[in-house]
Coordinates of C-alpha atoms in Angstrom, one line a residue:
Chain A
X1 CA -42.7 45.6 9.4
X2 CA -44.3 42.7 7.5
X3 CA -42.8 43.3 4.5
X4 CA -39.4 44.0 6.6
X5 CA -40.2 40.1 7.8
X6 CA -41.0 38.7 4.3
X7 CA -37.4 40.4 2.8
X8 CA -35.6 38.7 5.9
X9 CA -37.1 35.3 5.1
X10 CA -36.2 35.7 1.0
X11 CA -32.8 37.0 2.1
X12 CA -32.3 33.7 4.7
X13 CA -33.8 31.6 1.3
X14 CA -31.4 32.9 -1.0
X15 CA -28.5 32.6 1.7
X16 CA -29.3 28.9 2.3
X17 CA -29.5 28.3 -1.4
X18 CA -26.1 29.6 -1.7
X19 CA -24.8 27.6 1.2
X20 CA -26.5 24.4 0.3
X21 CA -26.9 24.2 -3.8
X22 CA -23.7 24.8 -4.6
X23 CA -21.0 22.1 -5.2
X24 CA -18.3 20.8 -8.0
X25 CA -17.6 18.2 -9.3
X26 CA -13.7 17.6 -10.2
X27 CA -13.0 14.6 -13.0
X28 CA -9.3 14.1 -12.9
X29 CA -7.4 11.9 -15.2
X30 CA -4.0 9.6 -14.4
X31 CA -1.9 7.3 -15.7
X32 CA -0.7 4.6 -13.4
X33 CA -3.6 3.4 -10.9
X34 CA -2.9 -0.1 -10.8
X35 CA -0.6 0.6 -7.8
X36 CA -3.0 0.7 -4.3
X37 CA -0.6 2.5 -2.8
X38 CA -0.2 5.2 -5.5
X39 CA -4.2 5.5 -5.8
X40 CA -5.2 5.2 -2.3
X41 CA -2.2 7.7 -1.3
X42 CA -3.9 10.1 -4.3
X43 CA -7.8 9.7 -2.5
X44 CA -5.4 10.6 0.9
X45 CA -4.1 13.6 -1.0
X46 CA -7.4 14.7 -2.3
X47 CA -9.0 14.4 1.1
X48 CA -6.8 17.1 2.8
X49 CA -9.0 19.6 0.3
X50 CA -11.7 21.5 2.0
X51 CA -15.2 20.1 1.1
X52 CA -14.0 17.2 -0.5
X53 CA -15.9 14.5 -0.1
X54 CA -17.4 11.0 -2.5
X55 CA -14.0 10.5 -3.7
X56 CA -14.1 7.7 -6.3
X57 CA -11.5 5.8 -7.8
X58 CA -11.7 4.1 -10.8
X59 CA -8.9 2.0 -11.2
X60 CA -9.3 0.2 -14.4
X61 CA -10.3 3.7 -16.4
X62 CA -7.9 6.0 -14.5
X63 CA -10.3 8.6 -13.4
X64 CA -10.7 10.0 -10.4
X65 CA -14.2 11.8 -9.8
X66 CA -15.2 13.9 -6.1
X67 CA -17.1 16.4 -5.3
X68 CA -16.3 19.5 -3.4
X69 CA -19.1 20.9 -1.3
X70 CA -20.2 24.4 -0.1
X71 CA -19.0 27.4 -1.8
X72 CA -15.5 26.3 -2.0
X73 CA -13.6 28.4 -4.7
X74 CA -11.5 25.3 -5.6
X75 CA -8.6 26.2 -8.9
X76 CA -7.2 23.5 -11.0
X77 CA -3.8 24.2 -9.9
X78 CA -4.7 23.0 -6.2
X79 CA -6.1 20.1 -7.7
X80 CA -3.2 19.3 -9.7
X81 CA -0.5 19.9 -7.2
X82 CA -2.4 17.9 -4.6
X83 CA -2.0 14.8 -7.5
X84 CA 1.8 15.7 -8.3
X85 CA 2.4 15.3 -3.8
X86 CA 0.9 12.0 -4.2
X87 CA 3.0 11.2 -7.2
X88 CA 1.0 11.0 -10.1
X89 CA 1.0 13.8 -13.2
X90 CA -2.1 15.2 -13.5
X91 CA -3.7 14.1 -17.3
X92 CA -6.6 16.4 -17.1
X93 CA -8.6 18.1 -14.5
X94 CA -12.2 19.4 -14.9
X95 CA -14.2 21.3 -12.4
X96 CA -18.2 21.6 -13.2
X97 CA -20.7 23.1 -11.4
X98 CA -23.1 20.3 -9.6
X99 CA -26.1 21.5 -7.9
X100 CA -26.1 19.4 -4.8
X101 CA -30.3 19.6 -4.3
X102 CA -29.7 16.9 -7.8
X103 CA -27.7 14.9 -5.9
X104 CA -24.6 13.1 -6.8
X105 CA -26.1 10.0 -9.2
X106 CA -23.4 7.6 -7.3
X107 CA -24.8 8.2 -4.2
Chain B
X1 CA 28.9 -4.6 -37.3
X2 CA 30.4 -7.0 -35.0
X3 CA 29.8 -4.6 -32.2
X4 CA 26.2 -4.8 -32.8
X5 CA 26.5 -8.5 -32.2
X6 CA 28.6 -8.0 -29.2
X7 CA 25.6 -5.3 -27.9
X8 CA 23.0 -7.8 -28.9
X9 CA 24.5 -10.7 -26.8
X10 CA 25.1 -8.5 -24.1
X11 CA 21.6 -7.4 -24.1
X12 CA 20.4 -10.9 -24.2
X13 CA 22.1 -12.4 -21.5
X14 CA 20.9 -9.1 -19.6
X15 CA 17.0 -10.2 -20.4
X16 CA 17.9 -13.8 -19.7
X17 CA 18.9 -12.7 -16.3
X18 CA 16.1 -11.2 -15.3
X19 CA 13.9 -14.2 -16.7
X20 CA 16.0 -17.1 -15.6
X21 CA 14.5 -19.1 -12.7
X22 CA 17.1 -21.3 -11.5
X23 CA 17.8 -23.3 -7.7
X24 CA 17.7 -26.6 -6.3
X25 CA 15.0 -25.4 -3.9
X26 CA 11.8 -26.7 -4.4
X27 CA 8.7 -24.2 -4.4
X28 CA 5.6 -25.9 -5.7
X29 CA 2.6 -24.4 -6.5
X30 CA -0.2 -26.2 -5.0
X31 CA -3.6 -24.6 -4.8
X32 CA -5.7 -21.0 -5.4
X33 CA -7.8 -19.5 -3.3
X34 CA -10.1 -16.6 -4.8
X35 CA -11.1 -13.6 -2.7
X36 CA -14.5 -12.8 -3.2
X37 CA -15.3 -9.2 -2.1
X38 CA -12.0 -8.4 -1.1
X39 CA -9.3 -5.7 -2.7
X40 CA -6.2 -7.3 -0.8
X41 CA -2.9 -5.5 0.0
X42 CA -2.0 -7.0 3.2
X43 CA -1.6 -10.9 4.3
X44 CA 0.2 -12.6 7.8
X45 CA -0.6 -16.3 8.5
X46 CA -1.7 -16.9 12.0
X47 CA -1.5 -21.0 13.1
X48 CA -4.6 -21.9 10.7
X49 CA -5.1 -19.2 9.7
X50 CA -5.0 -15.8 7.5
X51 CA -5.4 -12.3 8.0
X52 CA -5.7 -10.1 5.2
X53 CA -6.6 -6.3 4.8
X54 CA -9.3 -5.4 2.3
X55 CA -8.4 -1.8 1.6
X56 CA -11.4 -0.9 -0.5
X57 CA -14.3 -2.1 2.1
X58 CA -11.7 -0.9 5.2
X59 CA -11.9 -3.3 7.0
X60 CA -9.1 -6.8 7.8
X61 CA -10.4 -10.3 7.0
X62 CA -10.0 -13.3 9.4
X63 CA -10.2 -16.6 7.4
X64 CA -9.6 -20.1 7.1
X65 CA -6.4 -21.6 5.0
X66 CA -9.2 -22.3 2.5
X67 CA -10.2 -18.7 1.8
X68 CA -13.5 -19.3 4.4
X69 CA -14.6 -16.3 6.2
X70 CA -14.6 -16.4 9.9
X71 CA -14.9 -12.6 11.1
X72 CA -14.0 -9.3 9.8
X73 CA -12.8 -5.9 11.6
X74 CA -14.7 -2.8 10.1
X75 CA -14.0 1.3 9.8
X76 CA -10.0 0.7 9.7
X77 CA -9.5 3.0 6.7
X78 CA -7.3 1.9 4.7
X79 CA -5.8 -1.0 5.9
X80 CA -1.9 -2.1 4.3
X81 CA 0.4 -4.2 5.0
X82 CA 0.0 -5.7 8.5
X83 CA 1.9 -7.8 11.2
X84 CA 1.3 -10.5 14.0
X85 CA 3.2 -10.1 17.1
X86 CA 2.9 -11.2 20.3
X87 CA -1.0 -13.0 19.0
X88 CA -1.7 -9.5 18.0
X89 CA -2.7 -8.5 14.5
X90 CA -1.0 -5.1 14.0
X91 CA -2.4 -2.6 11.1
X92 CA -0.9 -0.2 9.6
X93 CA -3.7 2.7 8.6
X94 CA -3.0 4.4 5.5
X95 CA -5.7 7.1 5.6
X96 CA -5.1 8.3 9.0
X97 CA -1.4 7.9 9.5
X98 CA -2.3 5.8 12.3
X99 CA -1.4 2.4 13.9
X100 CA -4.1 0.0 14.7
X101 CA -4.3 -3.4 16.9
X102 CA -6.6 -6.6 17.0
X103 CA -6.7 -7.9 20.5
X104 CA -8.7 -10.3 21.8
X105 CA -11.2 -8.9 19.7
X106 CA -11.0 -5.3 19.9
X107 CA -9.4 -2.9 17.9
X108 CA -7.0 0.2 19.7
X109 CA -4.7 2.7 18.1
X110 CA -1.4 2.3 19.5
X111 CA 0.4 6.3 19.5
X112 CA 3.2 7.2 17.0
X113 CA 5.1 9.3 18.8
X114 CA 6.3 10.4 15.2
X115 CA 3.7 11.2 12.8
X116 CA 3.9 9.4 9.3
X117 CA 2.5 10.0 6.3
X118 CA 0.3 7.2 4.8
X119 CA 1.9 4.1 7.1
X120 CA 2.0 1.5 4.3
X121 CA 3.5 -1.6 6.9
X122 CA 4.5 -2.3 10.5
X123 CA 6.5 -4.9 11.9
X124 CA 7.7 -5.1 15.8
X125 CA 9.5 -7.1 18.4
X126 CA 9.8 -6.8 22.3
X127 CA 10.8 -2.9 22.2
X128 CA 10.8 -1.8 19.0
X129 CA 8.1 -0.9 16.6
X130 CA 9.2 -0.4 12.7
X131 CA 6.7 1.8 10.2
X132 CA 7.2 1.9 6.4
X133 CA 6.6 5.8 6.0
X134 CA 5.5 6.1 2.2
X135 CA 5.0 9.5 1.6
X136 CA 8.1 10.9 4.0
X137 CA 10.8 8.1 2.2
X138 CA 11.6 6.5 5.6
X139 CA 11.3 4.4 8.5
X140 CA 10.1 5.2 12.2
X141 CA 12.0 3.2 14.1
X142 CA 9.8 4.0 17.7
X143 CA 11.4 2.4 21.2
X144 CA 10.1 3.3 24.5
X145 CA 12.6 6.3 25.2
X146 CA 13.9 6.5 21.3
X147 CA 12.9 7.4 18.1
X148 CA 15.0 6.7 15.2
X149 CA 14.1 8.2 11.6
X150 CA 15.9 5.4 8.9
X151 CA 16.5 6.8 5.4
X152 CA 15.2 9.9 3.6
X153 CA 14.3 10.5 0.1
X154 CA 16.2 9.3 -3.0
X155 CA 18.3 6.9 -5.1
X156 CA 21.5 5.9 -3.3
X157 CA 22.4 3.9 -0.4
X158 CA 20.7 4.8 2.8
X159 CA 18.0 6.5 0.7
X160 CA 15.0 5.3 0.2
X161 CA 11.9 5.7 -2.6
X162 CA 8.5 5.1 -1.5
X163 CA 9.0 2.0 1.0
X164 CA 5.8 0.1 1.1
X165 CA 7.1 -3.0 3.7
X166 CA 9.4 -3.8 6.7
X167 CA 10.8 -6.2 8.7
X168 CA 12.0 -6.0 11.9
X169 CA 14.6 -9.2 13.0
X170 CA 17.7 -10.0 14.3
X171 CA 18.3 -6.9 14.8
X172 CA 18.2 -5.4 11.2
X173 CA 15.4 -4.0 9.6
X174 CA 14.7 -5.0 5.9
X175 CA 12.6 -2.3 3.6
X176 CA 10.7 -3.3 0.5
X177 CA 11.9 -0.2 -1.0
X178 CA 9.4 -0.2 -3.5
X179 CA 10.3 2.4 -5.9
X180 CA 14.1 1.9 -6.1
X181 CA 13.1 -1.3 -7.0
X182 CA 15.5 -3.0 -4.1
X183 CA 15.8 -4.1 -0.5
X184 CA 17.6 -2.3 1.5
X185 CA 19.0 -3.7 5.0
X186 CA 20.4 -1.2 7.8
X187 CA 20.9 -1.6 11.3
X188 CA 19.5 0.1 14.4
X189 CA 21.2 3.0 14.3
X190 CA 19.8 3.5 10.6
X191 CA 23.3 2.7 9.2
X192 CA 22.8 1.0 6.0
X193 CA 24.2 -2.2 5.5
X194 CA 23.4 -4.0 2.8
X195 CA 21.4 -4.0 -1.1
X196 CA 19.5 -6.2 -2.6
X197 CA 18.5 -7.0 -6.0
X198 CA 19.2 -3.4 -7.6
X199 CA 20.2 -5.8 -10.4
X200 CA 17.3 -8.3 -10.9
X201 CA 15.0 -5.8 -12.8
X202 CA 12.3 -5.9 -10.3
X203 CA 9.2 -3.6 -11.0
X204 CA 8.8 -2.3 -7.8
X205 CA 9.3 -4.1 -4.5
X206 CA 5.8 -4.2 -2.7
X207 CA 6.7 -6.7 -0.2
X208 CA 9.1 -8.5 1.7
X209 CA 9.2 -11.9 4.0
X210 CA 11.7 -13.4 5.5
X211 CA 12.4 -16.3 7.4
X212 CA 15.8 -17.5 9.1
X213 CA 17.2 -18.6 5.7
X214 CA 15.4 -16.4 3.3
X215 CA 14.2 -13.0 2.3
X216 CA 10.9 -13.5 0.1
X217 CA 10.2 -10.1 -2.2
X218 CA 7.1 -9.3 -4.2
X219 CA 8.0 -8.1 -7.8
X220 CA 4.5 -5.8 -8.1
X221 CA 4.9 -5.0 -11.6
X222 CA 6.9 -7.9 -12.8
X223 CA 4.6 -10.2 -11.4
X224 CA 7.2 -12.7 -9.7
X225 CA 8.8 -13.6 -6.2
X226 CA 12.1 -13.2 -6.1
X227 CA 13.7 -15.8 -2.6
X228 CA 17.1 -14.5 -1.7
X229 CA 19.6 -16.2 1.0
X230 CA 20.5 -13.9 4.3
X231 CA 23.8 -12.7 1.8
X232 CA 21.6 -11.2 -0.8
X233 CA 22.1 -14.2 -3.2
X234 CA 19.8 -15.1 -5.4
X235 CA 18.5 -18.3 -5.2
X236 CA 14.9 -18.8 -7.1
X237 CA 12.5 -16.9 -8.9
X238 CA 8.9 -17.6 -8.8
X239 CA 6.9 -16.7 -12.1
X240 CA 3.6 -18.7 -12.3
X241 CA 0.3 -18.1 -11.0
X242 CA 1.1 -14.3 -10.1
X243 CA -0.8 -11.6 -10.7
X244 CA 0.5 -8.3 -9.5
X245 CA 1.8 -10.0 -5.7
X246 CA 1.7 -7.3 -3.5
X247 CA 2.5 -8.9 0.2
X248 CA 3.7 -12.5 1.0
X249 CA 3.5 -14.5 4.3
X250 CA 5.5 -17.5 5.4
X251 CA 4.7 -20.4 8.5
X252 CA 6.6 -23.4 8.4
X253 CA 6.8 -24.9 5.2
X254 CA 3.4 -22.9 3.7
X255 CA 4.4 -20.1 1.6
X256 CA 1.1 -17.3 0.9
X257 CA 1.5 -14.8 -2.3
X258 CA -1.5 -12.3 -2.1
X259 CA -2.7 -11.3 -5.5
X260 CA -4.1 -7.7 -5.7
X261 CA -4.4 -8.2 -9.2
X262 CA -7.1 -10.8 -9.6
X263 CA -8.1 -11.0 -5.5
X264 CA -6.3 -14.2 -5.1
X265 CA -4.1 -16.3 -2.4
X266 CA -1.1 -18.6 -4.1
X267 CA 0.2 -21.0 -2.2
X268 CA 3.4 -22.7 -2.0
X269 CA 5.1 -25.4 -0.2
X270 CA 8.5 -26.6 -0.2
X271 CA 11.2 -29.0 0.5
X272 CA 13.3 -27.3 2.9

C-alpha cells in the first residue's frame, strides 16, 4: 500500500513536470514593422494562439519573440499563416524548446 | 533616342509632382514637442489641450499644449486613433475589437453591435458612430436602429485596403484608406462618392483631418501632409519636420502632426 502511495506521488511529479516545464519559444522574422498598425495587428494575430503569451515586438530588428505555454503542439505552418492574416510574409520561424522552471530571461 | 528623352521628361515632371509643395496658404512651422515615454498613434485637441494614445504602455495621455503631463488612462490595450465628441474622448481598442469612452473620468466600453476586427479609429455625431475596420477592409457605420457595412476588400472605387482613420461630417464619411494610398469619400448609404489623391504618390494614408475647408492626410511612409480643399484639390504639401506622421488634429488656427517616428508633436499655425 505504501509503495502503491510513493508510485502515485512520482506519477503526480512526473505529470506536473509535464504540465508545468514545458513551453516554446517561437522567434519569428518580418520585414515591414515600422507600421503600428501592421505590428500591433501581428501581436493581435499571435494572441489568438493557444498558450501564447510574452509576446515581444521588436520593431527596429524585425523580430518577433513569444512563448507558448503548456504542452501545446504548436507547427510552423500555424505560426506562419497566423503572420500572412495579419499581412506580413513570414521571413523565418523557429520553435525551441524553453523549460519554463528557467524562466523567460525578459521577464 | 528621342523617345528616351520624351520618357525621361515625363518621368521627371511625374517625381516633381509628387515633390512639389505649392499654395498661397500659409502653414508655418512653429514649435516641437517631444514625447517622452510615449509610442503615439492617436492625437485630438481638446480647448488646451491634447489627448494622445500611447499604444505600447496602453494607456491615452492627457496633456498640456506644451507636451506637460496632466493624467493618463491605463489597461486600454491598444489604444489607435481616437475622437472627441460631445467632451467625450472616444477610443478605438485595437486588441479587443472594442470601443472605449473617457467620461468625466471614467472609462466604459460602448457595444458594437457589429464586431470589427482590430478598430484602428472612431469618429461620431448625434446618431451615428463610424469605425475604421482594419483587418475586415470596411467601415461600421452603427445608428440606433441601423447598421451599415461601407466598403469591402480591394483596389477600386467603393473598395477599400486596410483603412486606418475616419471622419464622420456633413453627412459623408471620409476614410484614410491607408493601403490604397487614397481617401475615399461615400455617403450614408455607403455609396462612394468621391477619390482622393490616388495620384499624389502617397505611401500610405494613416490619417485624415478635416475642417470646413480642408481635408488634412498623413503621408506615413512619405513623411508629408498632404491639405486638400472639400473638391479633392490639392492645395499644399507639408514636408519638414515629419517623421513618419501617423494622425493629425486641427482647433482653430493650431494644426497638431503626431510623429510615431521619433515620439514627437509638430505644430502648425496658419493664415486662414
Amino acid at each position: 500500500m505504501k509503495q502503491t502511495k510513493i508510485l502515485f506521488i512520482l506519477f503526480l511529479l512526473v505529470e506536473v513536470g509535464i504540465s508545468f516545464g514545458q513551453s516554446k519559444e517561437v522567434k519569428i522574422r518580418v520585414d515591414g514593422l515600422s507600421c503600428p498598425f501592421c505590428a500591433y495587428g501581428l501581436e493581435k494575430k499571435l494572441n489568438d494562439i493557444k498558450g501564447a503569451e510574452n509576446i515581444n515586438i521588436d520593431f527596429e530588428n524585425g523580430l518577433v519573440t513569444m512563448n507558448i505555454a503548456g504542452e501545446k503542439n504548436i507547427n510552423k505552418k500555424e505560426i506562419k499563416d497566423k503572420v500572412k492574416e495579419a499581412g506580413f510574409t513570414p521571413i523565418k520561424v523557429e520553435i525551441l524548446d524553453f523549460p519554463k522552471s528557467s524562466e523567460n530571461p525578459k521577464q | 533616342m528621342k523617345s528616351i528623352n520624351i520618357l525621361m521628361i515625363i518621368s521627371l515632371l511625374l517625381i516633381a509632382g509628387c515633390l512639389n509643395e505649392s499654395s498661397n496658404v500659409e502653414w508655418k512651422f512653429f514649435k516641437k514637442i517631444k514625447l517622452d515615454n510615449i509610442s503615439p498613434t492617436g492625437i485630438a485637441i481638446q480647448h488646451n489641450f491634447i489627448w494622445l494614445s500611447d499604444v505600447k504602455n496602453n494607456r491615452v495621455v492627457k496633456t498640456d499644449l506644451s507636451g506637460n503631463f496632466i493624467e493618463e488612462y491605463s489597461n486600454i490595450k491598444r489604444p489607435m486613433h481616437i475622437s472627441i465628441f460631445n467632451s467625450k474622448i472616444f477610443i478605438p481598442e485595437y486588441l479587443t475589437d472594442k470601443l472605449k469612452v473617457i467620461s468625466e473620468s471614467k472609462i466604459d466600453s460602448i457595444l458594437l453591435k457589429e464586431k470589427p476586427n482590430a478598430p484602428s479609429g472612431v469618429s461620431l455625431n448625434d446618431s451615428l458612430i463610424a469605425i475604421a475596420d482594419f483587418y475586415n477592409h470596411r467601415i461600421i457605420l452603427q445608428g440606433k436602429n441601423k447598421i451599415t457595412i461601407i466598403g469591402k476588400e480591394g483596389h477600386n472605387k467603393g473598395e477599400l485596403y486596410y483603412p486606418t482613420d475616419v471622419v464622420l461630417i456633413n453627412d459623408k464619411i471620409y476614410v484614410a484608406d491607408a493601403y490604397n494610398n487614397r481617401v475615399q469619400v461615400f455617403d450614408l448609404e455607403g455609396k462612394s462618392l468621391q477619390i482622393i489623391g490616388e495620384k499624389d504618390c502617397i505611401n500610405v494614408a494613416a490619417g485624415i483631418e478635416l475642417t470646413d475647408k480642408y481635408i488634412f492626410v498623413t503621408d506615413f511612409e512619405g513623411n508629408r501632409i498632404l491639405i486638400y480643399n472639400l473638391e479633392g484639390i490639392l492645395i499644399k504639401i507639408l514636408i519638414n519636420n515629419l517623421d513618419k506622421p501617423i494622425d493629425i488634429s486641427f482647433n482653430n488656427k493650431l494644426l497638431l502632426v503626431l510623429n510615431y517616428g521619433n515620439k514627437s508633436i509638430s505644430m502648425y499655425n496658419n493664415n486662414l
